[in-house]
Short mmCIF file of C-alpha atoms in Angstrom, two decimals:
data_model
loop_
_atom_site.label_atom_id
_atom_site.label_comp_id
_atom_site.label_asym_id
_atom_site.label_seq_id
_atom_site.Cartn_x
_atom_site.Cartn_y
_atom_site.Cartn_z
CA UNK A 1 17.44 -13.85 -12.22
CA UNK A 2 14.72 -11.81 -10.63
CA UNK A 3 13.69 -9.15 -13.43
CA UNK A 4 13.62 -5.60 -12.12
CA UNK A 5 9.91 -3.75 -13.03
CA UNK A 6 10.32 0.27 -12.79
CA UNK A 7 6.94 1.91 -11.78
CA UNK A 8 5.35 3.21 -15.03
CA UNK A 9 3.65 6.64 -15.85
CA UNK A 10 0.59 5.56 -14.29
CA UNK A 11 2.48 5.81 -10.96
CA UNK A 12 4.72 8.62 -11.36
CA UNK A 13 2.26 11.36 -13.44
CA UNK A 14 -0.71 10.45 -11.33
CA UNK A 15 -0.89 12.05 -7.62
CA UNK A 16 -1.95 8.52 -5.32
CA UNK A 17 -5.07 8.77 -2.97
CA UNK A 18 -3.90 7.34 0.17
CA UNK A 19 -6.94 4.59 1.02
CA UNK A 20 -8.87 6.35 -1.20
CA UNK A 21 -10.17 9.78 -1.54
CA UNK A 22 -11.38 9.60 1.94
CA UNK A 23 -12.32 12.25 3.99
CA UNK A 24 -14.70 13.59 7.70
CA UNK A 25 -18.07 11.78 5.81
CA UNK A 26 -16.52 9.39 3.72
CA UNK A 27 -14.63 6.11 5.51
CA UNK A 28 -10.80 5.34 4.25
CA UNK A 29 -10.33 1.96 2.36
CA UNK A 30 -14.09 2.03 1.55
CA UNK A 31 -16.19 1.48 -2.07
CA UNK A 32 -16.83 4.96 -2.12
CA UNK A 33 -13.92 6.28 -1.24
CA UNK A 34 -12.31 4.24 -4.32
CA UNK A 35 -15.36 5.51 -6.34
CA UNK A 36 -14.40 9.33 -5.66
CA UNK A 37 -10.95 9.00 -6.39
CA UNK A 38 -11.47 7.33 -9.71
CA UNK A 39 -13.69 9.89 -10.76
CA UNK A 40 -11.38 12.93 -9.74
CA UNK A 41 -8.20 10.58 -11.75
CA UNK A 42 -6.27 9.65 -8.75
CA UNK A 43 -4.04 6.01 -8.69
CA UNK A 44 -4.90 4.16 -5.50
CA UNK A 45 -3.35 2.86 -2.08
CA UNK A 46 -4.82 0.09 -0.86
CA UNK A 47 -4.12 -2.40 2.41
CA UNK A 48 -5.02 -6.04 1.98
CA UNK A 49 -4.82 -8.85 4.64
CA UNK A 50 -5.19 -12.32 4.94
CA UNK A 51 -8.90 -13.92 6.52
CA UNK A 52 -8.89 -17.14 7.75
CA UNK A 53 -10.75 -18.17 5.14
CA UNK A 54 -8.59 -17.04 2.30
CA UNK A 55 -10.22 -14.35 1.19
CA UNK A 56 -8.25 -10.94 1.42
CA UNK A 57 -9.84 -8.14 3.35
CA UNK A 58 -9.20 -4.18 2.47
CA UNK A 59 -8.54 -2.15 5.71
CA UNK A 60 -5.79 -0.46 6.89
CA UNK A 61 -5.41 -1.91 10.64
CA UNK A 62 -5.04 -5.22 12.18
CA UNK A 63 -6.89 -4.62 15.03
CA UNK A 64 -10.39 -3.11 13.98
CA UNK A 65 -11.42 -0.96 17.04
CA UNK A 66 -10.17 2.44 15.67
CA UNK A 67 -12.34 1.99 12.42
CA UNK A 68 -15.43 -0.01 13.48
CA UNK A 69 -15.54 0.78 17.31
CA UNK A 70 -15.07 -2.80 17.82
CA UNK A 71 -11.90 -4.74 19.83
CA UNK A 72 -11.62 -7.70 16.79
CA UNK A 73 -8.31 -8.61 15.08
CA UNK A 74 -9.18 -8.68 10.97
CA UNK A 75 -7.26 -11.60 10.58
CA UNK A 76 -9.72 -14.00 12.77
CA UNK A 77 -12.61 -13.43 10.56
CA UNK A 78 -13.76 -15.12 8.01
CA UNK A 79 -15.08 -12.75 5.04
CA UNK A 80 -19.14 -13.87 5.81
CA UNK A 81 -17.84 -11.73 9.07
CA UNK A 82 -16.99 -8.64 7.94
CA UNK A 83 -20.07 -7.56 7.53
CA UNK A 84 -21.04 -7.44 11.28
CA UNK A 85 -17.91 -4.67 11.81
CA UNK A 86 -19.49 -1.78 9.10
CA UNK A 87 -17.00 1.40 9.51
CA UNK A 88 -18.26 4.28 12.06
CA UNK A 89 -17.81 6.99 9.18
CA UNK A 90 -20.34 6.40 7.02
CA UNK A 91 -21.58 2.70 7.41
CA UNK A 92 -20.04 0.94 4.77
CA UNK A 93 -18.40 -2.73 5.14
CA UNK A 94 -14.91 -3.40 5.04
CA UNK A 95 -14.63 -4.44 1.38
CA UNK A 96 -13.14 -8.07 -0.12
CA UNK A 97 -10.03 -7.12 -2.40
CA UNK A 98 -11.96 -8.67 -5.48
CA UNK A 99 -14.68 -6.30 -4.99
CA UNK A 100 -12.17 -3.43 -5.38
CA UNK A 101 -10.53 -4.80 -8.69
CA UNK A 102 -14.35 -5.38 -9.82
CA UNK A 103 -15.05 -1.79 -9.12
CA UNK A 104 -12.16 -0.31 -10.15
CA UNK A 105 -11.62 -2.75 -13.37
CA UNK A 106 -8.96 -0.64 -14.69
CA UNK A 107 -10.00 3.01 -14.34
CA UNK A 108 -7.52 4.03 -11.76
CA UNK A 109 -3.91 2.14 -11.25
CA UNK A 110 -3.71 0.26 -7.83
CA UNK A 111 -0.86 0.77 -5.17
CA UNK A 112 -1.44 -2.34 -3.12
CA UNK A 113 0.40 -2.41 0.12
CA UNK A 114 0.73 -6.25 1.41
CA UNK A 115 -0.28 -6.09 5.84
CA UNK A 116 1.70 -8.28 7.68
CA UNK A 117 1.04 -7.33 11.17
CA UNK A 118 2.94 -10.71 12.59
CA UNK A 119 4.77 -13.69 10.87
CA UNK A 120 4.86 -13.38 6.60
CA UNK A 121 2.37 -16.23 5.50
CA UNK A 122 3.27 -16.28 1.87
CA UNK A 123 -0.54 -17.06 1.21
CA UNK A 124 -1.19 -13.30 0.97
CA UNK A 125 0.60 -13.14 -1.72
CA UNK A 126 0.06 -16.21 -3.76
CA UNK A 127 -3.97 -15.36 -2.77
CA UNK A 128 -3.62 -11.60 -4.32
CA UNK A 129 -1.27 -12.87 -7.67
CA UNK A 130 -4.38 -15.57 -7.76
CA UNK A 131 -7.27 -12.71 -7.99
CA UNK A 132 -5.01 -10.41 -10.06
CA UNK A 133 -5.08 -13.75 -12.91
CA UNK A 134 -8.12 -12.07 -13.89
CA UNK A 135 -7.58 -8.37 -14.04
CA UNK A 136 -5.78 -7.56 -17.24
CA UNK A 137 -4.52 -4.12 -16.43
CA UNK A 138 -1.08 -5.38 -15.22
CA UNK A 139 0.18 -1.94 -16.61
CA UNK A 140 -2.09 -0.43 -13.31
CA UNK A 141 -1.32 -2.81 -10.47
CA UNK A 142 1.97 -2.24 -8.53
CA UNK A 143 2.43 -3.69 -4.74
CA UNK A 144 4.32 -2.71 -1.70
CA UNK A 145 5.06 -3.68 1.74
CA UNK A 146 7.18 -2.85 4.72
CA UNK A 147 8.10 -6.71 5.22
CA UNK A 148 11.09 -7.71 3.69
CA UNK A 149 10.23 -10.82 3.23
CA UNK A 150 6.58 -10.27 1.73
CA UNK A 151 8.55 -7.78 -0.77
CA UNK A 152 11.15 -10.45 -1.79
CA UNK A 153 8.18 -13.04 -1.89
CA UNK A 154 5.96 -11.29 -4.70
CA UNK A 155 9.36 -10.23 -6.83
CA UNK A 156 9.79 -14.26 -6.85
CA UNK A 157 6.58 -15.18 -7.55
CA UNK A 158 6.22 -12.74 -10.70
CA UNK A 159 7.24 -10.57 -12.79
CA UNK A 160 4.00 -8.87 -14.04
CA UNK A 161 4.18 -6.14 -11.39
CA UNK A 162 6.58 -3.28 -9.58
CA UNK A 163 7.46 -4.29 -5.98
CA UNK A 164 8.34 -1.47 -3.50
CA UNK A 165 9.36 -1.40 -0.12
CA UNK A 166 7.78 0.92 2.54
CA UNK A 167 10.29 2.43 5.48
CA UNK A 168 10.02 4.99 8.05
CA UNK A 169 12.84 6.00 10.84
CA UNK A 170 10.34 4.75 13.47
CA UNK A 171 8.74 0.97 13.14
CA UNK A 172 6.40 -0.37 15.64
CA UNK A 173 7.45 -3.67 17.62
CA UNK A 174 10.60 -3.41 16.16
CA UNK A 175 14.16 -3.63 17.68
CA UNK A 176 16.62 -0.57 17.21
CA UNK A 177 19.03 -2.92 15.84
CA UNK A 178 16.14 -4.15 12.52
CA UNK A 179 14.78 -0.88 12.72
CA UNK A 180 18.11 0.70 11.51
CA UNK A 181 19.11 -2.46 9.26
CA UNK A 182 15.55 -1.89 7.19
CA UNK A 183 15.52 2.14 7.52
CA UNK A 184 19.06 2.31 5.88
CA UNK A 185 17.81 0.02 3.20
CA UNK A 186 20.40 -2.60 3.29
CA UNK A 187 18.32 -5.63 2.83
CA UNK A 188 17.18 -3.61 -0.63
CA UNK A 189 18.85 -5.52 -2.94
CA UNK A 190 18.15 -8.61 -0.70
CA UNK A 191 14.66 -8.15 -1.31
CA UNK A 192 14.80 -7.50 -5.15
CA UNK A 193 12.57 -4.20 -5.06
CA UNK A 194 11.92 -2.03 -7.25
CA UNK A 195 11.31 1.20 -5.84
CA UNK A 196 11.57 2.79 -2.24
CA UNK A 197 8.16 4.14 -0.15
CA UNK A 198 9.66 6.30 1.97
CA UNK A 199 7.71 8.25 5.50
CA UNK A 200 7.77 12.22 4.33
CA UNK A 201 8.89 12.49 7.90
CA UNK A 202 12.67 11.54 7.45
CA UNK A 203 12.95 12.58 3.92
CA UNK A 204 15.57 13.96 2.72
CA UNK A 205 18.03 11.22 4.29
CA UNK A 206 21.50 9.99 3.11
CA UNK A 207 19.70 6.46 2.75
CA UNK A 208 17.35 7.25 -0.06
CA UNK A 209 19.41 10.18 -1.34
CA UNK A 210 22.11 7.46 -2.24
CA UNK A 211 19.35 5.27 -4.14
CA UNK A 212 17.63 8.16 -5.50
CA UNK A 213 21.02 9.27 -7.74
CA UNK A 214 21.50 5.28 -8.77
CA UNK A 215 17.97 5.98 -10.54
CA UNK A 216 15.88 4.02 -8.12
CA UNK A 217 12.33 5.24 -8.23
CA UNK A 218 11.17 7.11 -4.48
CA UNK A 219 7.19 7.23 -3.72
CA UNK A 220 6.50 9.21 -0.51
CA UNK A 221 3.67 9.22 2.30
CA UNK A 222 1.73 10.88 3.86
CA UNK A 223 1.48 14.02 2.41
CA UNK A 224 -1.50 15.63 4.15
CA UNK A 225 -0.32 19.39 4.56
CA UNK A 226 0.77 22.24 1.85
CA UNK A 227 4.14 22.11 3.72
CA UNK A 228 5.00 18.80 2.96
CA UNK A 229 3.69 18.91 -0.60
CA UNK A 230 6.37 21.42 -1.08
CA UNK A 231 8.80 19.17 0.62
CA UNK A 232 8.26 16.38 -1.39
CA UNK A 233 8.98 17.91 -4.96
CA UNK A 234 12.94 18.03 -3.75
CA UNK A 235 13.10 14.07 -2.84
CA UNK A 236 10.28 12.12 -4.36
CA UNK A 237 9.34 11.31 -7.48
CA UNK A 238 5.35 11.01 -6.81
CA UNK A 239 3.19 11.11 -3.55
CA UNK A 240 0.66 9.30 -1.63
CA UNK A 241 -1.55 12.07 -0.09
CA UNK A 242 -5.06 12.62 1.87
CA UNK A 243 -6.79 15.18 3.16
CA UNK A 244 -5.81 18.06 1.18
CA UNK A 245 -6.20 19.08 -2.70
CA UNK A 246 -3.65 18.13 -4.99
#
């Protein structure tokens, strides 16, 4: 029996800086961006992904060009590479996930969203649960991912942490046909979750509306303008945001 984890008050009463508390002079998924939203008493979203040499690397996309200027795929490097692809904000290298939890230790909760830009290699996961052995503020970590099989993976695997699944009407490199099966959220119960992640974009919907009044938990992205602040109060119970005050 797979036990169900609600997100706690550190996820619900605290407003979630999306990468960070990034900004024009400050690069998303970076050290300092972490550093500034711990200080102004944000949780955290963070994006891990598998290296080839087991480490786990903290970026947002797959391919690196938009956020380094350079054509590489994150997942070919080993982590004595990253350092050759610093980020074209401000410098800074793409940081290892155990430098994050060694920075953070604690002082802000951590929304960790599990990448799987191709085939789910469960070694993401076991990897992550592996470096979390030694952070003791399983009250702050929770984890999310828009792979089924990733989310169903980490609600096997323990029961320390609150799983969510992330779901938008429109999925890249997906077919209509699995874009509406994981959109409607009928492989939810397949997966085991424990809260939704919904896109702002396609909220309110008669998907999530139907979880929402069973008491499942709904966490909503990204909330970067006043006008979807405002829309997010009626069908969310806490926000991932950037870019604006909150």
């Amino acid at each position: 029996m797979v036990k169900k984890i609600a997100l706690n008050d550190n996820f619900i009463n605290l407003k979630v800086a999306h990468r960070g508390l990034h900004s024009d002079k400050v690069s998303e998924n970076s050290l300092n961006a972490y550093s500034l939203a711990v200080e102004k008493g944000f949780a955290i979203e963070i994006d891990i992904h598998l290296l080839k040499d087991g480490e786990l690397a903290v970026v947002h996309d797959s391919n690196l060009k938009r956020l380094t200027g350079f054509d590489v795929v994150v997942e070919d490097l080993n982590s004595t590479d990253l350092s050759k692809y610093p980020l074209l904000i401000d410098g800074q290298d793409i940081p290892l996930f155990k430098d994050v939890l060694k920075l953070v230790n604690g002082k802000s909760p951590l929304l960790i969203e599990l990448k799987v830009p191709n085939k789910f290699d469960h070694r993401l996961v076991d990897i992550m649960l592996e470096q979390l052995n030694d952070y003791p503020y399983t009250d702050k970590v929770a984890c999310q991912s828009f792979n089924p099989f990733a989310v169903k993976y980490t609600k096997e695997k323990t029961d320390k942490y609150s799983v969510g699944f992330l779901c938008s009407y429109k999925l890249e490199n997906q077919s209509k046909f699995r874009t509406y099966i994981l959109k409607s959220l009928k492989l939810y119960k397949y997966m085991h979750a424990d809260f939704i992640s919904y896109d702002i974009n396609y909220l309110p919907n008669k998907y999530v509306d139907k979880k929402r009044k069973k008491g499942v938990q709904v966490l909503t992205w990204t909330i970067n303008t006043y006008e979807k602040l405002e829309k997010a109060k009626t069908c969310a119970d806490n926000i991932i945001f950037e870019k604006i005050d909150v």
